[in-house]
Amino acid sequence: MRYHHIGLAAALCAATGATAGDYSSWGNYRNITVNTAGITTQNLTGYPILVRFNATAHANMFTGATAALATGADLRFTKADGTTDLPFQIEHWSTGASGSGAVWVRLDTVLANSATAASFRVYWRKSDATTLSNAAATFPTANGFQAVFHLSEPSGNVTDAANGYVGTATGTFTMEGIIGMSRVFHDAQPSADEPAGNFISFAPGASAPLSTHTGAMTLEAWVLASPVSNNGNTSAGTKQILSRTTASGDGVYLFRSGTGAPGNYYGAGGTAAQAETNIGPRTPFGEQSNWAYITATYTGTAWVIRRQRNDDPWGVPTITGGETTPVVSITSAGPVASPNPWFIGAWSSNGTAAGTMSRPWAGNLDEVRISTVARDSNYIRLNYETQRTTTTVVAVGQSVT
């Protein structure tokens, strides 16, 4: 399947406020509803929700005379009134009999514990339309988003949705991910602290929030360990998901470790010492070769680390074998400021691109995010429930002409 990536440069609408559109000349629309019953306990505002489309369930959006344009340029999203525009970003769109699409739509409010938590529309079928896909309006820094890497680019460098940071890719290649495409960082099992030949780096700049911020923070990623027969990322050594450090090793970490007791755990922290002592959720060997949603939130006093395997019931692992609870809270220090670049899938010995790169991630990463706010459990759970493979939270209705 070929994906058409809609990058930040393609965004033509810079306004983030609500605008009114006239879609009377668009050929079709579908109503979309969000069901948070039994999922959230507080309303969420300014929430970017994932909406998936496919040619099987939504055939007239992908094939025949009613199909959307090949890159989804004629897609428009509005509130339920059909005129008030909603910001959106097209992550990918491919037409044809096996076509599919993934679009992020920023909703003003998602009500808590409601079967009708949000209602909105998608319009399409306008032959002369130009895209209004707008990454920065969908993931605004005002809402705490500082880096959002979908990692859906077909090859080469990657671009963050919030600030437009360009991640320079060294090695890596693409494979089907949890949402569209993902990046593969190491296709074989690395040994302890093996040099990392595949990683992504980006430099926000010395005065950027991602360099100066030392308070609340949330790190997120969907991860898939290399499908090796016995241990995936659980060999001795640390397998880095995200890192940004000073020359002494202090900064920000999100990682998986197979080193020491108890081994085979996810961890996070702000200092080099915490990388060895902040032992978060352990994961059983049986979870290898399965996608998992990993988050680490610094609340101001503690790192809250969560592990949720794709399509498991929330907080209830279906595979046993030595794991701890899927969420662990560790009282410790927060992020340490540094002007050095961030690395996805590796760690630098001196914190810079000139350092020795090691601690490589083995496998795939998708939807890597960094926020300078502490995302609560409502945000994190709704992310999981809407991004997991078999989500039923977001329902796309019948076509209307």
Coordinates of C-alpha atoms in Angstrom, one line a residue:
M1 CA 0.0 0.0 0.0
R2 CA 1.3 3.4 -0.8
Y3 CA 0.9 6.2 1.7
H4 CA 0.7 9.9 0.8
H5 CA 2.3 11.8 3.7
I6 CA 0.9 15.3 4.4
G7 CA 3.7 17.3 6.0
L8 CA 3.8 20.5 8.0
A9 CA 4.8 22.5 4.9
A10 CA 1.5 21.6 3.2
A11 CA -0.5 23.3 5.8
L12 CA -2.3 26.3 4.2
C13 CA -4.5 27.5 7.1
A14 CA -2.5 29.1 9.9
A15 CA -5.4 30.2 12.1
T16 CA -6.0 28.0 15.2
G17 CA -9.3 29.6 16.1
A18 CA -12.7 28.5 15.0
T19 CA -13.7 29.6 11.5
A20 CA -16.9 29.1 9.5
G21 CA -17.0 27.2 6.2
D22 CA -19.5 26.7 3.5
Y23 CA -19.5 23.1 2.5
S24 CA -22.7 23.1 0.4
S25 CA -20.7 22.3 -2.7
W26 CA -18.9 19.3 -1.1
G27 CA -20.4 16.0 -2.4
N28 CA -20.6 13.9 0.8
Y29 CA -20.2 14.0 4.5
R30 CA -20.3 11.5 7.4
N31 CA -21.1 12.1 11.1
I32 CA -18.5 10.9 13.6
T33 CA -19.2 10.3 17.3
V34 CA -17.0 9.6 20.3
N35 CA -18.0 7.3 23.1
T36 CA -16.1 7.7 26.4
A37 CA -18.6 5.7 28.6
G38 CA -16.6 3.8 31.2
I39 CA -13.3 5.4 30.0
T40 CA -12.8 8.9 31.3
T41 CA -13.9 10.7 34.5
Q42 CA -13.1 14.3 33.5
N43 CA -13.7 16.3 30.4
L44 CA -10.8 16.9 28.0
T45 CA -10.4 20.1 26.2
G46 CA -8.4 20.8 23.0
Y47 CA -8.0 17.1 22.5
P48 CA -6.5 15.7 19.2
I49 CA -8.4 12.6 18.4
L50 CA -7.4 9.9 15.9
V51 CA -10.0 9.0 13.2
R52 CA -9.3 6.0 11.1
F53 CA -10.9 5.4 7.7
N54 CA -10.7 2.4 5.4
A55 CA -12.0 1.2 2.0
T56 CA -13.9 -1.7 3.5
A57 CA -16.0 0.3 5.9
H58 CA -16.1 3.6 4.1
A59 CA -15.9 2.5 0.4
N60 CA -17.2 5.7 -1.2
M61 CA -14.4 7.7 0.3
F62 CA -11.7 5.6 -1.4
T63 CA -13.1 4.2 -4.7
G64 CA -15.3 5.3 -7.6
A65 CA -16.6 8.7 -8.6
T66 CA -17.3 9.7 -4.9
A67 CA -13.7 9.0 -3.7
A68 CA -11.8 11.8 -1.9
L69 CA -8.8 13.2 -3.7
A70 CA -5.7 11.0 -3.8
T71 CA -4.0 12.9 -1.0
G72 CA -7.1 13.7 1.0
A73 CA -6.8 17.4 0.0
D74 CA -10.6 17.8 -0.1
L75 CA -11.2 16.5 3.5
R76 CA -12.7 19.0 5.9
F77 CA -13.8 18.5 9.5
T78 CA -16.4 20.6 11.3
K79 CA -18.5 20.5 14.5
A80 CA -21.9 18.9 14.3
D81 CA -23.3 22.1 12.9
G82 CA -21.6 21.4 9.6
T83 CA -20.0 24.9 9.4
T84 CA -17.7 25.5 12.3
D85 CA -14.2 24.3 11.2
L86 CA -12.1 22.0 13.3
P87 CA -8.3 21.9 13.0
F88 CA -7.0 18.6 11.6
Q89 CA -3.8 16.9 10.3
I90 CA -3.8 14.2 7.7
E91 CA -1.2 11.7 8.8
H92 CA -1.7 9.5 5.8
W93 CA -4.3 9.0 3.0
S94 CA -4.3 6.3 0.3
T95 CA -7.1 5.7 -2.2
G96 CA -8.2 2.6 -4.0
A97 CA -9.8 -0.7 -3.1
S98 CA -7.3 -1.3 -0.2
G99 CA -7.1 2.4 0.7
S100 CA -7.0 3.8 4.3
G101 CA -6.6 7.0 6.1
A102 CA -5.5 8.3 9.5
V103 CA -6.5 11.9 10.5
W104 CA -6.0 13.8 13.7
V105 CA -8.8 16.2 14.6
R106 CA -8.6 18.7 17.5
L107 CA -11.9 18.7 19.4
D108 CA -12.9 21.6 21.7
T109 CA -14.3 19.3 24.3
V110 CA -14.6 15.6 24.8
L111 CA -17.1 14.9 27.6
A112 CA -16.4 12.4 30.3
N113 CA -18.1 9.1 30.6
S114 CA -20.6 9.8 27.8
A115 CA -21.9 7.8 24.9
T116 CA -22.0 11.0 23.0
A117 CA -18.9 12.6 24.3
A118 CA -18.3 14.5 21.0
S119 CA -19.9 14.7 17.6
F120 CA -18.4 16.2 14.5
R121 CA -18.4 15.7 10.7
V122 CA -16.0 14.9 7.8
Y123 CA -16.8 16.4 4.4
W124 CA -15.2 15.2 1.1
R125 CA -15.7 15.1 -2.7
K126 CA -14.6 18.5 -4.0
S127 CA -12.4 18.2 -7.1
D128 CA -10.8 21.7 -6.9
A129 CA -10.1 21.7 -3.1
T130 CA -6.6 22.3 -1.7
T131 CA -5.6 20.8 1.6
L132 CA -6.2 22.5 4.9
S133 CA -4.3 19.9 6.9
N134 CA -2.5 21.9 9.6
A135 CA -0.2 20.0 12.0
A136 CA 0.6 23.0 14.3
A137 CA -3.1 23.9 14.8
T138 CA -3.9 20.3 15.7
F139 CA -1.1 19.9 18.2
P140 CA -0.6 23.5 19.5
T141 CA 2.2 24.3 21.9
A142 CA -0.4 26.3 23.9
N143 CA -1.8 22.9 24.9
G144 CA 1.6 21.7 26.0
F145 CA 2.7 19.8 22.9
Q146 CA 6.4 20.4 22.2
A147 CA 7.2 17.5 19.9
V148 CA 4.8 15.1 18.1
F149 CA 6.5 12.7 15.7
H150 CA 4.1 10.5 13.8
L151 CA 7.1 8.8 12.1
S152 CA 4.9 8.2 9.0
E153 CA 7.3 9.6 6.5
P154 CA 8.1 7.0 3.9
S155 CA 11.9 7.5 4.3
G156 CA 14.6 9.9 5.4
N157 CA 14.1 12.6 7.9
V158 CA 10.9 13.1 10.0
T159 CA 9.0 16.3 11.0
D160 CA 7.4 17.1 14.3
A161 CA 3.8 18.3 14.2
A162 CA 3.9 20.9 17.0
N163 CA 7.0 23.0 16.3
G164 CA 8.1 21.7 12.9
Y165 CA 11.4 20.3 14.3
V166 CA 13.1 18.2 11.8
G167 CA 14.4 14.9 13.1
T168 CA 17.6 13.8 11.3
A169 CA 17.4 10.1 10.6
T170 CA 20.6 8.1 10.7
G171 CA 19.7 4.7 9.3
T172 CA 16.2 3.5 10.2
F173 CA 13.6 2.2 7.8
T174 CA 9.8 2.1 7.6
M175 CA 7.3 -0.7 8.3
E176 CA 3.6 -0.8 9.0
G177 CA 3.0 0.7 12.5
I178 CA 0.2 1.0 15.0
I179 CA -1.0 4.1 13.1
G180 CA 0.0 4.1 9.5
M181 CA 3.8 3.7 9.2
S182 CA 6.4 3.4 11.9
R183 CA 10.2 3.5 12.1
V184 CA 12.4 0.5 12.7
F185 CA 15.6 1.4 14.6
H186 CA 17.4 -2.0 14.8
D187 CA 16.2 -5.1 13.1
A188 CA 18.4 -7.5 15.1
Q189 CA 18.9 -8.0 18.9
P190 CA 21.7 -5.7 20.1
S191 CA 23.9 -6.7 22.9
A192 CA 24.5 -4.6 26.0
D193 CA 25.4 -1.0 25.0
E194 CA 26.2 -2.0 21.4
P195 CA 26.9 1.1 19.2
A196 CA 23.6 2.5 17.8
G197 CA 23.7 2.9 14.1
N198 CA 20.0 3.7 13.7
F199 CA 18.5 6.7 15.5
I200 CA 16.8 10.1 15.0
S201 CA 18.1 13.4 16.5
F202 CA 16.5 16.8 16.7
A203 CA 17.7 20.1 18.2
P204 CA 15.0 22.4 19.5
G205 CA 17.5 25.2 20.2
A206 CA 19.1 26.5 23.5
S207 CA 16.1 28.8 24.4
A208 CA 13.3 26.4 23.4
P209 CA 11.1 24.9 26.1
L210 CA 12.4 21.4 25.4
S211 CA 15.9 22.7 26.4
T212 CA 15.0 24.8 29.4
H213 CA 12.0 23.1 31.0
T214 CA 12.5 21.4 34.3
G215 CA 8.9 21.0 35.5
A216 CA 6.0 18.8 34.6
M217 CA 6.5 16.7 31.5
T218 CA 4.9 13.7 29.6
L219 CA 6.8 11.3 27.3
E220 CA 4.8 9.0 25.1
A221 CA 5.5 6.3 22.5
W222 CA 4.1 3.2 20.9
V223 CA 6.8 0.5 21.0
L224 CA 7.4 -2.9 19.4
A225 CA 10.3 -5.0 20.4
S226 CA 12.3 -6.9 17.8
P227 CA 10.6 -10.3 17.2
V228 CA 13.4 -12.5 18.4
S229 CA 12.8 -15.9 19.8
N230 CA 13.6 -15.4 23.4
N231 CA 14.1 -11.9 24.7
G232 CA 13.5 -9.0 22.4
N233 CA 14.8 -5.9 24.1
T234 CA 15.5 -7.7 27.4
S235 CA 19.2 -8.5 26.9
A236 CA 21.6 -6.8 29.2
G237 CA 21.8 -3.1 28.8
T238 CA 19.5 -0.2 28.3
K239 CA 17.4 0.2 25.2
Q240 CA 16.6 3.9 24.8
I241 CA 13.3 5.2 23.5
L242 CA 13.9 8.9 24.2
S243 CA 16.9 10.7 25.7
R244 CA 18.3 14.3 26.1
T245 CA 21.3 14.7 28.4
T246 CA 24.1 16.8 29.6
A247 CA 27.7 15.7 29.3
S248 CA 27.4 14.2 32.8
G249 CA 24.4 12.1 31.8
D250 CA 21.6 14.1 33.5
G251 CA 18.5 15.2 31.4
V252 CA 15.5 13.2 30.4
Y253 CA 15.2 9.4 29.9
L254 CA 12.5 7.0 28.7
F255 CA 13.9 3.5 28.2
R256 CA 13.6 -0.2 28.6
S257 CA 16.2 -2.2 30.5
G258 CA 17.2 -5.8 30.8
T259 CA 20.0 -5.1 33.2
G260 CA 20.1 -6.2 36.9
A261 CA 17.2 -7.1 39.2
P262 CA 14.4 -7.2 38.4
G263 CA 15.4 -6.6 34.7
N264 CA 13.0 -6.4 31.7
Y265 CA 11.3 -3.1 32.8
Y266 CA 10.4 0.3 31.5
G267 CA 11.8 3.3 33.3
A268 CA 12.2 7.1 33.1
G269 CA 14.0 9.8 35.0
G270 CA 15.9 13.1 34.9
T271 CA 19.3 12.0 36.1
A272 CA 21.8 9.3 35.2
A273 CA 21.3 7.6 38.6
Q274 CA 17.5 7.5 38.1
A275 CA 18.1 5.5 34.9
E276 CA 19.3 2.6 37.1
T277 CA 16.9 3.1 40.1
N278 CA 13.6 4.3 38.6
I279 CA 12.3 0.8 38.0
G280 CA 8.8 1.0 36.4
P281 CA 6.5 -1.6 35.1
R282 CA 8.0 -5.0 34.3
T283 CA 6.9 -6.7 31.1
P284 CA 6.6 -10.5 30.7
F285 CA 8.5 -12.3 27.9
G286 CA 5.2 -13.2 26.4
E287 CA 4.6 -9.6 25.5
Q288 CA 7.4 -9.6 23.0
S289 CA 6.4 -8.9 19.4
N290 CA 3.3 -7.0 20.6
W291 CA 2.9 -3.2 20.3
A292 CA 2.6 -1.5 23.7
Y293 CA 1.8 2.1 24.6
I294 CA 4.4 3.5 27.0
T295 CA 4.1 6.8 28.9
A296 CA 6.1 8.5 31.6
T297 CA 4.7 11.6 33.3
Y298 CA 6.6 13.8 35.7
T299 CA 4.1 15.4 38.0
G300 CA 6.4 17.7 39.8
T301 CA 7.2 15.2 42.6
A302 CA 7.2 11.8 40.9
W303 CA 7.5 9.9 37.6
V304 CA 4.4 7.9 36.8
I305 CA 5.3 5.2 34.2
R306 CA 2.6 3.2 32.4
R307 CA 2.8 0.2 30.1
Q308 CA -0.3 -0.9 28.2
R309 CA -0.2 -3.8 25.7
N310 CA -2.1 -3.2 22.5
D311 CA -5.7 -4.4 22.8
D312 CA -5.4 -5.5 26.4
P313 CA -8.2 -4.3 28.7
W314 CA -7.1 -1.1 30.4
G315 CA -4.8 -1.9 33.3
V316 CA -5.4 -5.7 33.0
P317 CA -2.6 -7.6 31.4
T318 CA -3.7 -10.7 29.6
I319 CA -0.2 -12.2 29.5
T320 CA 1.4 -13.2 32.8
G321 CA 5.0 -13.9 33.7
G322 CA 6.7 -11.7 36.2
E323 CA 5.2 -8.3 35.4
T324 CA 4.4 -5.8 38.0
T325 CA 1.3 -3.6 37.9
P326 CA 1.1 -1.7 34.6
V327 CA 1.5 1.6 36.3
V328 CA 4.3 2.5 38.8
S329 CA 4.8 5.9 40.5
I330 CA 8.4 6.8 41.7
T331 CA 9.2 9.8 43.8
S332 CA 12.3 11.4 42.3
A333 CA 13.7 14.5 40.7
G334 CA 12.4 15.8 37.4
P335 CA 13.9 16.7 34.0
V336 CA 17.3 18.5 33.9
A337 CA 17.7 21.4 31.5
S338 CA 20.2 21.1 28.6
P339 CA 20.6 22.7 25.2
N340 CA 21.8 19.4 23.7
P341 CA 19.7 17.6 21.1
W342 CA 17.1 14.9 21.7
F343 CA 17.6 11.4 20.5
I344 CA 14.9 8.9 19.5
G345 CA 16.1 5.3 19.7
A346 CA 19.6 5.9 21.2
W347 CA 21.7 7.7 23.8
S348 CA 24.8 9.9 23.4
S349 CA 27.9 9.5 25.6
N350 CA 28.3 13.2 26.0
G351 CA 24.8 14.4 25.1
T352 CA 25.8 15.8 21.7
A353 CA 25.7 14.4 18.1
A354 CA 29.4 14.1 18.3
G355 CA 29.2 11.6 21.2
T356 CA 29.4 7.9 21.0
M357 CA 25.9 6.6 20.2
S358 CA 24.8 3.5 22.1
R359 CA 21.9 1.8 23.9
P360 CA 20.0 1.3 20.7
W361 CA 16.3 0.5 20.6
A362 CA 15.6 -2.9 19.0
G363 CA 12.4 -2.8 17.0
N364 CA 9.8 -0.2 16.0
L365 CA 8.7 3.1 17.4
D366 CA 5.5 5.0 16.5
E367 CA 3.8 8.2 17.7
V368 CA 6.6 9.6 19.8
R369 CA 5.4 12.7 21.8
I370 CA 6.9 15.1 24.4
S371 CA 4.7 17.5 26.3
T372 CA 5.7 20.1 28.9
V373 CA 2.6 19.4 31.0
A374 CA 1.7 16.4 33.1
R375 CA -1.0 14.6 31.1
D376 CA -3.5 12.9 33.5
S377 CA -4.9 9.4 33.3
N378 CA -7.9 10.5 31.4
Y379 CA -5.8 11.9 28.5
I380 CA -3.5 8.8 28.6
R381 CA -6.3 6.3 28.6
L382 CA -8.3 8.0 25.9
N383 CA -5.1 8.1 23.8
Y384 CA -4.8 4.3 24.3
E385 CA -8.5 3.5 23.6
T386 CA -8.6 5.6 20.4
Q387 CA -5.2 4.5 19.0
R388 CA -5.3 0.8 19.8
T389 CA -5.8 -1.6 16.9
T390 CA -9.4 -2.5 17.6
T391 CA -10.8 0.7 18.9
T392 CA -14.6 1.2 19.2
V393 CA -14.5 4.6 20.8
V394 CA -14.6 6.6 17.5
A395 CA -17.6 5.7 15.2
V396 CA -17.8 6.9 11.6
G397 CA -21.4 7.0 10.4
Q398 CA -23.1 6.4 7.0
S399 CA -22.4 8.6 4.0
V400 CA -24.8 11.5 3.5
T401 CA -25.1 13.4 0.2

